[in-house]
mmCIF file of C-alpha atoms in Angstrom:
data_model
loop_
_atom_site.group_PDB
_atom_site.id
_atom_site.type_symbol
_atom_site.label_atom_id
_atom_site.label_comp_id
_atom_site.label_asym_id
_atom_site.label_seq_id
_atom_site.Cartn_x
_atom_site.Cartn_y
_atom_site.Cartn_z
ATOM 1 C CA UNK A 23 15.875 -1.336 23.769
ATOM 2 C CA UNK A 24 12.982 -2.880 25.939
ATOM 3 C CA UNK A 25 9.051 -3.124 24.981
ATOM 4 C CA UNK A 26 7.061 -0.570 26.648
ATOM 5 C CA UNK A 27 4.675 -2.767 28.287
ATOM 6 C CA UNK A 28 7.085 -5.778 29.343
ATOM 7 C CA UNK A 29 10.962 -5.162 29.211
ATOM 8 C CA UNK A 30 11.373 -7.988 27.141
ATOM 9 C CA UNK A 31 13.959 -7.095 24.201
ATOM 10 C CA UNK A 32 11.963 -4.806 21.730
ATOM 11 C CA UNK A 33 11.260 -5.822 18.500
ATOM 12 C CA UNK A 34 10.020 -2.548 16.963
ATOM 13 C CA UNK A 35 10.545 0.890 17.909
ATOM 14 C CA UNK A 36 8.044 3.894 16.929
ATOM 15 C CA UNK A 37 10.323 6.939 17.140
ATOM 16 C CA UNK A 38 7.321 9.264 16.819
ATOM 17 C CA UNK A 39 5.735 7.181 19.364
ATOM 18 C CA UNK A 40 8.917 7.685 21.958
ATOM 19 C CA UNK A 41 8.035 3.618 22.491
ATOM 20 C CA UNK A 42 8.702 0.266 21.579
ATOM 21 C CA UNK A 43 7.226 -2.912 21.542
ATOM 22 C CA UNK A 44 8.410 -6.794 21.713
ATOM 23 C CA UNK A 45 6.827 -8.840 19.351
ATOM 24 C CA UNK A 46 3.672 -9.833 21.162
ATOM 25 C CA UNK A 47 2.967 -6.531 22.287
ATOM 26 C CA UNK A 48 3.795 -4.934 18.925
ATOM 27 C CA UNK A 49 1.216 -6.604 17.054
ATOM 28 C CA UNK A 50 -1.161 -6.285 20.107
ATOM 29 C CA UNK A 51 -0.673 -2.390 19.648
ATOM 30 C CA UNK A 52 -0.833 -2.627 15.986
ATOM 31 C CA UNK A 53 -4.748 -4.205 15.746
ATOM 32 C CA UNK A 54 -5.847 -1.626 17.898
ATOM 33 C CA UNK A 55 -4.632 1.298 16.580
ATOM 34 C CA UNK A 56 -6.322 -0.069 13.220
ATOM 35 C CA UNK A 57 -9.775 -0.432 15.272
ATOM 36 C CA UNK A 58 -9.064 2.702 16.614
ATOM 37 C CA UNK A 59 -8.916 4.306 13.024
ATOM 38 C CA UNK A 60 -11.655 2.659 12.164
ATOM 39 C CA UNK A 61 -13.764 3.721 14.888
ATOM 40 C CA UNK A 62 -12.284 7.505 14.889
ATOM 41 C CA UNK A 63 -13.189 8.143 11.410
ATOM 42 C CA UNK A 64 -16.499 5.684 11.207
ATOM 43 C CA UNK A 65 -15.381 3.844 8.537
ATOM 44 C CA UNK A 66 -17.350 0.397 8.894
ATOM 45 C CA UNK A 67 -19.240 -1.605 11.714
ATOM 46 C CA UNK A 68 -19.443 -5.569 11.907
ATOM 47 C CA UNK A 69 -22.686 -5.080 9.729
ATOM 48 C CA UNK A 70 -21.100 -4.039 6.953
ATOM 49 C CA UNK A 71 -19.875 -6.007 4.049
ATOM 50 C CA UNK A 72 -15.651 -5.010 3.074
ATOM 51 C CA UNK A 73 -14.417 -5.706 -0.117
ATOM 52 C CA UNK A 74 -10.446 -5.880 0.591
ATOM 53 C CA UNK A 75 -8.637 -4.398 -2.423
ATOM 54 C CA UNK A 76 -5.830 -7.156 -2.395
ATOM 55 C CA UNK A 77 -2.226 -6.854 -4.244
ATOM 56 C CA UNK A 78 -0.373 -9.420 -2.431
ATOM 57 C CA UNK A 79 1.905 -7.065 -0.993
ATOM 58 C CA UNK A 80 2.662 -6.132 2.938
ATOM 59 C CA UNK A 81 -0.038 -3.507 3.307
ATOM 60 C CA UNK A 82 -3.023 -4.762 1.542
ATOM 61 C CA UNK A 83 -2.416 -8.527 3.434
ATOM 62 C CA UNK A 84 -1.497 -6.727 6.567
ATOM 63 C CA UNK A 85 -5.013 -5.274 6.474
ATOM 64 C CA UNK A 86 -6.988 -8.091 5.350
ATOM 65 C CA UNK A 87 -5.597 -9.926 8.667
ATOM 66 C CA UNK A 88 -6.323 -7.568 10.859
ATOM 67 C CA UNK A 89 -9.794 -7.267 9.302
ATOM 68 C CA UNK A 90 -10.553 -10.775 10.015
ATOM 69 C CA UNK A 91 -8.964 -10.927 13.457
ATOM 70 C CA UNK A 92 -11.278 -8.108 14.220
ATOM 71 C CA UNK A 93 -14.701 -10.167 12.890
ATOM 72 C CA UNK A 94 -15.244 -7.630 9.905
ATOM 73 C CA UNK A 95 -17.322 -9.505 6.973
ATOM 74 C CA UNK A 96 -14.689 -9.341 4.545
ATOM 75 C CA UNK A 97 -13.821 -10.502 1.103
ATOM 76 C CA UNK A 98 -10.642 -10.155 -1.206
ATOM 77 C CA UNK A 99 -10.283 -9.027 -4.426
ATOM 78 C CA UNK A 100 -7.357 -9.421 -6.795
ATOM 79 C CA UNK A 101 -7.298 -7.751 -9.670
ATOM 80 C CA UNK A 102 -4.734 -9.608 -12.204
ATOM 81 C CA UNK A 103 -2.844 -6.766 -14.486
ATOM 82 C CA UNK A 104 -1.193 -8.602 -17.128
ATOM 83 C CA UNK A 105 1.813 -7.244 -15.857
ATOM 84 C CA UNK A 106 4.525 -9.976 -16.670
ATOM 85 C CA UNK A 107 5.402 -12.430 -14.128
ATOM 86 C CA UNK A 108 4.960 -9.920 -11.573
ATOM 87 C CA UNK A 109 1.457 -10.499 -11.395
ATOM 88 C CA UNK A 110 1.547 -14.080 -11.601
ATOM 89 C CA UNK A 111 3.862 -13.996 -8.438
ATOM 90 C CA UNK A 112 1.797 -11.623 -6.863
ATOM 91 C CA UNK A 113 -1.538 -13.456 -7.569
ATOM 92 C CA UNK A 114 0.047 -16.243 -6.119
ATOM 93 C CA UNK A 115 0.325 -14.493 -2.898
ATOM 94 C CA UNK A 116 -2.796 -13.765 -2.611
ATOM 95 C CA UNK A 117 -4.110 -16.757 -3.454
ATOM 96 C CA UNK A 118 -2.523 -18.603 -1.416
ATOM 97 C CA UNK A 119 -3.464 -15.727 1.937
ATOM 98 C CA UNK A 120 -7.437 -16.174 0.843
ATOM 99 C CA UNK A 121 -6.654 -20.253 0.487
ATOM 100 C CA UNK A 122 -4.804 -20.970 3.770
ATOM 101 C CA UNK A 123 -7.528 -19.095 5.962
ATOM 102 C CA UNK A 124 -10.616 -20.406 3.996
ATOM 103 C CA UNK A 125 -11.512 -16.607 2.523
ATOM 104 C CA UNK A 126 -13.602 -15.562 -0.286
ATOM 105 C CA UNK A 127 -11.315 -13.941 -2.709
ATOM 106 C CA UNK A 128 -12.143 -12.400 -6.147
ATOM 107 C CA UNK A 129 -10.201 -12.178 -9.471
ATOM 108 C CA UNK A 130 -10.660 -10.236 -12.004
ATOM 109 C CA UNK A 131 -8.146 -10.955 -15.190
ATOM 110 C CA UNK A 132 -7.866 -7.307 -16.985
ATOM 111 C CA UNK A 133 -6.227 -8.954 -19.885
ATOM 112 C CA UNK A 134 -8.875 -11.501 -20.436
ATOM 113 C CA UNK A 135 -11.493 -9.251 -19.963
ATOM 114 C CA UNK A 136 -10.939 -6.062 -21.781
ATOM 115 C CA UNK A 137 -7.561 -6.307 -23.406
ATOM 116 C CA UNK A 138 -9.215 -9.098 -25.889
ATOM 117 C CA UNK A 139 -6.713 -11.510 -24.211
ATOM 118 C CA UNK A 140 -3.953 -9.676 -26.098
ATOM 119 C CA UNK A 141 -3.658 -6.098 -23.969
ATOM 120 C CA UNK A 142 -2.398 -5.820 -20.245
ATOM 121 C CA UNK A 143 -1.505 -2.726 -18.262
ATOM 122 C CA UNK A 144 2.206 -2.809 -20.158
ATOM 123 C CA UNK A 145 0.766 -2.727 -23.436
ATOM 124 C CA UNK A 146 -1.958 -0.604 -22.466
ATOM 125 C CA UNK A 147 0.581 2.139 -21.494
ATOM 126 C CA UNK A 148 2.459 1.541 -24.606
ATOM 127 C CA UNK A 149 -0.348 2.289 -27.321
ATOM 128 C CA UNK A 150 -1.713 5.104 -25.291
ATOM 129 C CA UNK A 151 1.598 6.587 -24.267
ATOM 130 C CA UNK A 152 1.305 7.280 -21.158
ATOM 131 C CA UNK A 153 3.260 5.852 -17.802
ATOM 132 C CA UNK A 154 2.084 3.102 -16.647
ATOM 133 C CA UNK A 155 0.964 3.998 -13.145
ATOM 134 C CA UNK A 156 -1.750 6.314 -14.802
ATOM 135 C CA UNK A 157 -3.634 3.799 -16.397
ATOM 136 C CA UNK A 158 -2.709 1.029 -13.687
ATOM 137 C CA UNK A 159 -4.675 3.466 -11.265
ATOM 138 C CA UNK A 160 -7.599 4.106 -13.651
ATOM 139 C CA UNK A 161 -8.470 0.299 -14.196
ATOM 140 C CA UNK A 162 -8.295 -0.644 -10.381
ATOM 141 C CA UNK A 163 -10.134 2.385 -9.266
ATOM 142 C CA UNK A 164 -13.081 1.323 -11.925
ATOM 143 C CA UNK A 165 -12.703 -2.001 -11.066
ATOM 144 C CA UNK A 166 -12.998 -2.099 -7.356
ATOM 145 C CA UNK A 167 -16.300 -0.034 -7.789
ATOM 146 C CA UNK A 168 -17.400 -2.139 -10.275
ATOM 147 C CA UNK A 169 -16.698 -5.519 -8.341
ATOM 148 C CA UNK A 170 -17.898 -4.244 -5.228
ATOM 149 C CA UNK A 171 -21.408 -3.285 -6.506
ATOM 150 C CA UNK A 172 -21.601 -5.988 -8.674
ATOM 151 C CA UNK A 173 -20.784 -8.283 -5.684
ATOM 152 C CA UNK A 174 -23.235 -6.046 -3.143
ATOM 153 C CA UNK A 175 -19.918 -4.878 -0.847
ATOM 154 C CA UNK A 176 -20.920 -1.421 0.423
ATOM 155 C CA UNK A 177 -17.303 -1.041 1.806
ATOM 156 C CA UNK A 178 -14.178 -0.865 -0.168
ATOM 157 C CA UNK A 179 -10.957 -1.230 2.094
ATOM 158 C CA UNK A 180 -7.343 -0.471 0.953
ATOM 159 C CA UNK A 181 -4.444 -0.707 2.248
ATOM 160 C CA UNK A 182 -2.685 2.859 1.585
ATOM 161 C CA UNK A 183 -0.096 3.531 4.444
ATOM 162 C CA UNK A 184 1.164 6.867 6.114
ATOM 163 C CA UNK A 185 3.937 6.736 3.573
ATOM 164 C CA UNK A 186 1.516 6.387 1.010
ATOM 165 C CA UNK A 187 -0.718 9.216 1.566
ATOM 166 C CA UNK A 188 2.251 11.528 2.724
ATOM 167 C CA UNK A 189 3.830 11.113 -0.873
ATOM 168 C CA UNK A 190 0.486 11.681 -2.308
ATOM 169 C CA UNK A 191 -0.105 14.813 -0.458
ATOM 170 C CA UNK A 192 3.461 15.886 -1.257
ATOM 171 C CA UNK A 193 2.702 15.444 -5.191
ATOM 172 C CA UNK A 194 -0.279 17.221 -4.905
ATOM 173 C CA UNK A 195 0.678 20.285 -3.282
ATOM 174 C CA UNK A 196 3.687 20.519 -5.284
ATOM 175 C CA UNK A 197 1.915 20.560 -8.434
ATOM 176 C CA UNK A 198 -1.450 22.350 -6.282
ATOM 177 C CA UNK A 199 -3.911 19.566 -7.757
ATOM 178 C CA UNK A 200 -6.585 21.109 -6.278
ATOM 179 C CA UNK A 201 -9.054 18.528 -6.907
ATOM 180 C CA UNK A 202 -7.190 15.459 -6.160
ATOM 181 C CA UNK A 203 -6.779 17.606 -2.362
ATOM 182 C CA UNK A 204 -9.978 17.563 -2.056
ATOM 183 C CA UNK A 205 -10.379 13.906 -2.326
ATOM 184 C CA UNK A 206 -7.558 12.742 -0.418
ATOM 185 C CA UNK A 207 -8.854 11.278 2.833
ATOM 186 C CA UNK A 208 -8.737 8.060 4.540
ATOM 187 C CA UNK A 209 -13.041 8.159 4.467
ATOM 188 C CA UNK A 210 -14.550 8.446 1.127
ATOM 189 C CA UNK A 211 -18.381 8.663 1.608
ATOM 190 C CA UNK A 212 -20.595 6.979 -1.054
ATOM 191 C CA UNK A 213 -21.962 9.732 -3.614
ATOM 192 C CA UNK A 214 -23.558 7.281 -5.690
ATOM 193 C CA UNK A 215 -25.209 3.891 -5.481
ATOM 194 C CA UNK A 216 -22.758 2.609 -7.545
ATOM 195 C CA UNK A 217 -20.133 4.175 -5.772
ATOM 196 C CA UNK A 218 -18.704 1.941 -2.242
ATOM 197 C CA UNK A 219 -17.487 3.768 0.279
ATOM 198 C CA UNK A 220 -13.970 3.897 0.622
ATOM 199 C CA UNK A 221 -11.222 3.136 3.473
ATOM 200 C CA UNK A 222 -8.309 3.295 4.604
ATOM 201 C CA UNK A 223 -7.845 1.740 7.567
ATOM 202 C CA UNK A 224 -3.732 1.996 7.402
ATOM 203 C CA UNK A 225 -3.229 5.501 6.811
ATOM 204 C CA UNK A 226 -1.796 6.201 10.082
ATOM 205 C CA UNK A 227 0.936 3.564 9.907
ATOM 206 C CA UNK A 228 4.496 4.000 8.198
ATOM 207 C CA UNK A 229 5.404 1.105 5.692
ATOM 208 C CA UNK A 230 7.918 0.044 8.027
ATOM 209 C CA UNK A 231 4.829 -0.639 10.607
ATOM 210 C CA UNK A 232 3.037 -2.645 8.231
ATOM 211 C CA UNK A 233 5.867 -4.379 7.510
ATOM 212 C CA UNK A 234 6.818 -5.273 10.738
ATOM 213 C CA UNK A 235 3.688 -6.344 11.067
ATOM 214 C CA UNK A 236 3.353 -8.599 8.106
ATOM 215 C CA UNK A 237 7.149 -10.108 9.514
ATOM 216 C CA UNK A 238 6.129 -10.370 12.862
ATOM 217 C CA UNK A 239 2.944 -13.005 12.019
ATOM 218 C CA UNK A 240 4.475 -14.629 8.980
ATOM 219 C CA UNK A 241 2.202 -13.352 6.498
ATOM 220 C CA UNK A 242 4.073 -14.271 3.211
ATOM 221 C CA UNK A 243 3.711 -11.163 0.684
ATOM 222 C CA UNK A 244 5.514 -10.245 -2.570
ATOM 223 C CA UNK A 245 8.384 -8.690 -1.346
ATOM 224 C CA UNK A 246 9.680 -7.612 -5.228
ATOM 225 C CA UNK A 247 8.603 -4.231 -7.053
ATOM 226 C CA UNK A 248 6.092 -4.064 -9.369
ATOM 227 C CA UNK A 249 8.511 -4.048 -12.873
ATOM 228 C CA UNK A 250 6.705 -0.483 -13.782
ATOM 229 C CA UNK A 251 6.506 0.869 -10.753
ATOM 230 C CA UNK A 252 10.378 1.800 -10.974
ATOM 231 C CA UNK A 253 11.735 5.171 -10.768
ATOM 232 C CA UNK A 254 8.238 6.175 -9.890
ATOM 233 C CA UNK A 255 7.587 9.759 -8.625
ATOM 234 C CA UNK A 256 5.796 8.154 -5.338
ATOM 235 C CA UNK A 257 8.876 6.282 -4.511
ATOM 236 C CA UNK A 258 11.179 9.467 -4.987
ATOM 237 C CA UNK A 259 8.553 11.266 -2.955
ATOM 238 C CA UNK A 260 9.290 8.299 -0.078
ATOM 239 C CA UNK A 261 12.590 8.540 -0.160
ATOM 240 C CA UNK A 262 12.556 12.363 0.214
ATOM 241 C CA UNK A 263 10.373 12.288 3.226
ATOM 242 C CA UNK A 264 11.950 9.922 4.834
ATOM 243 C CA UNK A 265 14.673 11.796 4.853
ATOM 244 C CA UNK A 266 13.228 14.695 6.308
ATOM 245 C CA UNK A 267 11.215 11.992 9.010
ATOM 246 C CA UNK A 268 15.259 10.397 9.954
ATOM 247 C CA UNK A 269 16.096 14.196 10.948
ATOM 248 C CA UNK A 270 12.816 15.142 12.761
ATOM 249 C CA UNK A 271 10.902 12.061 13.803
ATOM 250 C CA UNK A 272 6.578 12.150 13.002
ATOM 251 C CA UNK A 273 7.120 14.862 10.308
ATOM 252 C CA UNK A 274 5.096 12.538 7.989
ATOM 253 C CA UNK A 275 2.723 12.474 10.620
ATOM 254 C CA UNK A 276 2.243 15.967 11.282
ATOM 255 C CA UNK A 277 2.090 16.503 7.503
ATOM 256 C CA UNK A 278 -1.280 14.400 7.248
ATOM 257 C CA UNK A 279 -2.344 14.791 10.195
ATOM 258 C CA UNK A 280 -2.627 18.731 9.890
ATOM 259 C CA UNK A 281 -3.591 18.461 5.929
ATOM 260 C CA UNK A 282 -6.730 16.701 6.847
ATOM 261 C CA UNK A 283 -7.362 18.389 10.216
ATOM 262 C CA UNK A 284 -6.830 21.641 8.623
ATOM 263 C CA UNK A 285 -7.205 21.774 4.844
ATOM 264 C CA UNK A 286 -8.854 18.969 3.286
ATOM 265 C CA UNK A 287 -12.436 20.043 5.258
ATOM 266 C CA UNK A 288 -12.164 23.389 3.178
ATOM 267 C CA UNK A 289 -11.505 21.247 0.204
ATOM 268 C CA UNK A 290 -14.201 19.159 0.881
ATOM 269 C CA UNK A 291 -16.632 21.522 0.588
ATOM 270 C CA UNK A 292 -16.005 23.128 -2.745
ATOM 271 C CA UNK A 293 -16.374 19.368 -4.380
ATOM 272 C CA UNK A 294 -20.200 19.000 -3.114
ATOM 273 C CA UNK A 295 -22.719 19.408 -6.189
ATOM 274 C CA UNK A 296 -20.934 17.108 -9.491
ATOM 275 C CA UNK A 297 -23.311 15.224 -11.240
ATOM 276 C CA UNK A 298 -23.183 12.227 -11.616
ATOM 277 C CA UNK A 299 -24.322 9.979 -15.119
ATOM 278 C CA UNK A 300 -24.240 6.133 -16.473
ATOM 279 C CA UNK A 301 -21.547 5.568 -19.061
ATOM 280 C CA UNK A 302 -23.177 5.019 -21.974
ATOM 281 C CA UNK A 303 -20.913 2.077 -22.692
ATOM 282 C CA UNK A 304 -20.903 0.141 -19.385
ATOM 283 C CA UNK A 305 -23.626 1.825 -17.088
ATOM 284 C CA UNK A 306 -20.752 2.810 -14.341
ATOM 285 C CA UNK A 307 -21.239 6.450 -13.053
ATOM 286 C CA UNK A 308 -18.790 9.123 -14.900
ATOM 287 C CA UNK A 309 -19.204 13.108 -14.879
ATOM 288 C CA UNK A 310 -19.223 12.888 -18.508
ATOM 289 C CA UNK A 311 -20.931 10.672 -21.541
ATOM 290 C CA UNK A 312 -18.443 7.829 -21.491
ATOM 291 C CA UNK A 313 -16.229 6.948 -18.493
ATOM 292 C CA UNK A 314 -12.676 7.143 -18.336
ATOM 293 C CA UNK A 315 -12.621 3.960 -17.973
ATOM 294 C CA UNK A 316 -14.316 2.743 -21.205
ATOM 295 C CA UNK A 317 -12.334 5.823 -23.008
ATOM 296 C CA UNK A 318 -9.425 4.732 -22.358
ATOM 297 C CA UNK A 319 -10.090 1.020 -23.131
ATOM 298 C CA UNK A 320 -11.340 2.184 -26.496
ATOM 299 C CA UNK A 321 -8.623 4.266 -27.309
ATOM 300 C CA UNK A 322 -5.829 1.255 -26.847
ATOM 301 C CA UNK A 323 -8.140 -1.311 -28.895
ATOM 302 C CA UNK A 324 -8.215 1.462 -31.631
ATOM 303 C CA UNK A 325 -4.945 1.912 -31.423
ATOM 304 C CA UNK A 326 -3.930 -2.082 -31.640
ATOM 305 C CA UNK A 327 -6.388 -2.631 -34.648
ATOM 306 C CA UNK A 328 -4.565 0.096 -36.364
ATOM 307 C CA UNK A 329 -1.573 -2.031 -35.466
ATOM 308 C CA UNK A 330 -0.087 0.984 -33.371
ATOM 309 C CA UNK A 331 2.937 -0.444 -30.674
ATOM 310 C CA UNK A 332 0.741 -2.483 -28.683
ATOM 311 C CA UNK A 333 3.188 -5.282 -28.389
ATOM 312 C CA UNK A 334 2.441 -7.873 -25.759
ATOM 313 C CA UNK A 335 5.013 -8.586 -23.342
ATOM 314 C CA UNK A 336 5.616 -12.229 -22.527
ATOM 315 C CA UNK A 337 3.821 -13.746 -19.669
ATOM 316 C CA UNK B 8 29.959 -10.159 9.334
ATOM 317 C CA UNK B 9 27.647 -10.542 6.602
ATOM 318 C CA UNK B 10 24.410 -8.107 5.458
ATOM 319 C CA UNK B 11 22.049 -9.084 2.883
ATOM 320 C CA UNK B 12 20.511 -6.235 1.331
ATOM 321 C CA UNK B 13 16.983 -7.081 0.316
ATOM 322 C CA UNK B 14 15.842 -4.120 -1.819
ATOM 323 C CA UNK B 15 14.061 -5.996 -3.156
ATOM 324 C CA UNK B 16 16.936 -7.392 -5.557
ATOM 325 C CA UNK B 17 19.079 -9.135 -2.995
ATOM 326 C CA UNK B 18 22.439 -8.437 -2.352
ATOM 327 C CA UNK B 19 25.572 -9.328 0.155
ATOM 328 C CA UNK B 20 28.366 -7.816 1.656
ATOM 329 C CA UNK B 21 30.907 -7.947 4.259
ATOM 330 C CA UNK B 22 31.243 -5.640 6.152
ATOM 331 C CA UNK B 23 33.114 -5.042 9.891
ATOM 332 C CA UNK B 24 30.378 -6.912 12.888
ATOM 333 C CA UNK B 25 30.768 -6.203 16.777
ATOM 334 C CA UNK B 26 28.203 -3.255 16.313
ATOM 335 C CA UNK B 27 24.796 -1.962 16.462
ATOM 336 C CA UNK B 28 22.425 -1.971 13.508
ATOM 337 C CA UNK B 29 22.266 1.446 13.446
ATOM 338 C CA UNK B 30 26.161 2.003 12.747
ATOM 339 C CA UNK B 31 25.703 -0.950 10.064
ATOM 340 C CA UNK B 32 23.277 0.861 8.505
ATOM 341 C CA UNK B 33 25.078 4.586 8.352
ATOM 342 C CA UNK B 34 27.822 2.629 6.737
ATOM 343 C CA UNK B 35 26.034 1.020 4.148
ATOM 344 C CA UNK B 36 24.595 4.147 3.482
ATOM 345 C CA UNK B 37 21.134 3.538 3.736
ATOM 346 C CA UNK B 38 18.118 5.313 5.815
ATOM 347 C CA UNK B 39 16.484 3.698 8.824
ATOM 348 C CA UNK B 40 13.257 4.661 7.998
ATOM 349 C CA UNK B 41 13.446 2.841 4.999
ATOM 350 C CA UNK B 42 14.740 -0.641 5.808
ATOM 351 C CA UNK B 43 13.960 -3.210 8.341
ATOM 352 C CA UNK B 44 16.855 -5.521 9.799
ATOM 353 C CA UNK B 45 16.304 -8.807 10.569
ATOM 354 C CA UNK B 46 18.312 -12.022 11.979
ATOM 355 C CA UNK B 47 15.562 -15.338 11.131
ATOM 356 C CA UNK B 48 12.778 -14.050 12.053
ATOM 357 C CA UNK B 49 13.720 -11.780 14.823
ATOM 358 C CA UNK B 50 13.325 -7.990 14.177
ATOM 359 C CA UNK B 51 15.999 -6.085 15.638
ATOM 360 C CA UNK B 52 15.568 -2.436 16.646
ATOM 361 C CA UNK B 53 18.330 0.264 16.164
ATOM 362 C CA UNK B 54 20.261 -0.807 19.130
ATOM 363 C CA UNK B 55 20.385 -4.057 18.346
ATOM 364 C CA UNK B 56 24.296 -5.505 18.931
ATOM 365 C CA UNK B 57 25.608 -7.769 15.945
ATOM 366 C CA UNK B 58 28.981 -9.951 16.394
ATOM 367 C CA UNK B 59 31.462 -10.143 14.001
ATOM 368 C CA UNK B 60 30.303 -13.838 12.956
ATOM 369 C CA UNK B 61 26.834 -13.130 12.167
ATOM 370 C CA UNK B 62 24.846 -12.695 9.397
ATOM 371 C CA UNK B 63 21.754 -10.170 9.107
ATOM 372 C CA UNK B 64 19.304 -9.503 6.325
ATOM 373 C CA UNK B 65 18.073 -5.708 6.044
ATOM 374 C CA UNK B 66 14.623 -5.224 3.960
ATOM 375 C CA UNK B 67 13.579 -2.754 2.074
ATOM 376 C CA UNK B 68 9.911 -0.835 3.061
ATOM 377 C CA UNK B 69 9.208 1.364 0.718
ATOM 378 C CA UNK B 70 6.625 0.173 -2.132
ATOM 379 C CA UNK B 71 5.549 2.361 -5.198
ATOM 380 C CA UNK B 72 3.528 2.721 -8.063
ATOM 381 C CA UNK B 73 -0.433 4.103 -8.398
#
């Protein structure tokens, strides 16, 4: 197989793209398409200020390179779980991304700072009962807000891939979550002055794109799984579309692409008009008296003061 | 030849070389659009021709969770 532009030996190949690329070109191909989502969907200009949601994996580092190659004002932020030595190893990565290129990255230790030193995402789960993922999602979703207001970033990038939003679409119209369609887009506008405006500049790529990407420049990520993240629905979602993408190449593709072309506009609509409050407990905006958030929190410190299974794990 | 399956947990087995990846991979049962092959650092595309004495390492792309 030869690179489109070239004929050297290809590297990569893009099925849906009928192309392929050598290495050079490949990554050449890859940073613009990422400007070009950028532009397309008006995400951010050089004037803005990005807070980089950054996990250490392919994706998020994949993004946060790009970002910088393309002059975007940019700053990290890792947000440290508790979760084992998976987020040791993971924090690691990051760390040492942010440290080799002289950027400004951000931690935020959840077990330090609301789990009383004692409560990570694993326990957390465990006294509420609920999977892990839920309240995983919860916490960075708050946090990111939190950090990025708190820090004066009116952007908020993450690095959600093709895959990523293709399984989330798939969840959502299999169990017709009505309102989490309606807020499934790669451009969240700001509702709230607390509230950054949210990105994702990857959502056209597959993971193997990223990835190739990330391989291509050397950009050392955590390769292993998050330890919770196993025999999650998402992944089982993956697997099943990439099945269906091996038979009929850009089906993933086609299933975004026409969700947000066609639906999610519709959806869009119907969402305009929730109020929005300050928690009463931490000033962040919520629909309701007390935010998620702080509920949940709450809840699991109850719950350990009773001396309910909250158990720390070793780490 | 040899294949080391990173999925993430890494794993290795011998298998018959003096094909393409994409034959290497139908045997090993595992999806294309789900794994990346590699030799070093090269990527190596479908097509990509692997003798009998070499050793490739095929990663896994899909990530999970929230």
């Amino acid at each position: 197989m030869r690179c489109l532009k070239c004929q050297e030996r290809a590297w990569v190949e893009l099925k849906r793209h009928h192309a392929a690329y050598c290495a050079p070109h490949y990554t050449e191909f890859f940073e613009r398409q990422v400007e070009r989502n950028i532009k397309a969907k008006k995400m951010f200009t050089l004037q803005d200020k990005i807070l980089v949601a950054v996990s250490g994996g392919k994706d998020s580092l994949a993004l946060w390179d790009v970002l910088v190659r393309a002059g975007y004002q940019t700053a990290g932020l890792y947000i440290d779980l508790g979760i084992s030595d998976y987020s040791m190893r993971s924090k690691e990565k990051a760390m040492a991304f942010a440290g080799e290129r002289g950027l400004p990255l951000i931690v935020k230790d959840v077990r330090a700072e609301y789990g009383d030193g004692l409560i990570g995402i694993s326990e957390l789960s465990k006294a509420l009962r609920r999977v892990p993922c839920s309240g995983c999602g919860l916490t960075k979703r708050y946090l990111l807000n939190q950090v990025a207001h708190e820090h004066g970033y009116n952007v908020l990038a993450t690095g959600h891939n093709l895959d990523d939003e293709a399984a989330t679409l798939m969840g959502n119209v299999l169990h017709w979550q009505m309102d989490y369609l309606a807020r499934q887009s790669p451009v969240l506008e700001s509702t709230h002055p607390h509230l950054a405006k949210k990105v994702k500049p990857l959502y056209t790529f597959t993971e193997r794109e990223t990835l190739s990407y990330v391989l291509i420049k050397g950009i050392d990520y955590i390769e292993e799984e998050c330890p919770n993240a196993q025999g999650a629905q998402s992944i089982v979602y993956k697997e099943a579309l990439n099945a269906i993408e091996a038979a009929s190449p850009g089906s993933k593709q086609a299933f975004v692409d026409g969700f947000l072309k066609s639906l999610q506009p519709v959806l869009h609509r119907d969402e305009a008009g929730v109020t929005l409050n300050a928690c009463s407990r931490c000033g962040e905006p919520t629909t309701g008296e007390v935010c998620a958030f702080c509920r949940m929190w709450e809840r699991a410190k109850a719950a350990k003061a009773k001396g309910k299974a909250v158990i720390p794990t070793a780490s | 030849m040899k294949v080391i399956i990173r999925q993430p947990r890494r794993r290795e087995v011998a298998i018959q070389g003096g094909r393409q990846v994409s034959d290497i991979m139908k045997e090993l049962q595992l999806n294309p659009e789900n794994f990346i092959a590699i030799q070093g650092r090269v990527l190596l595309t479908r097509d990509a021709f692997v003798k009998d004495d070499e050793t490739i390492e095929i990663l896994s792309a899909i990530s999970g969770g929230a």
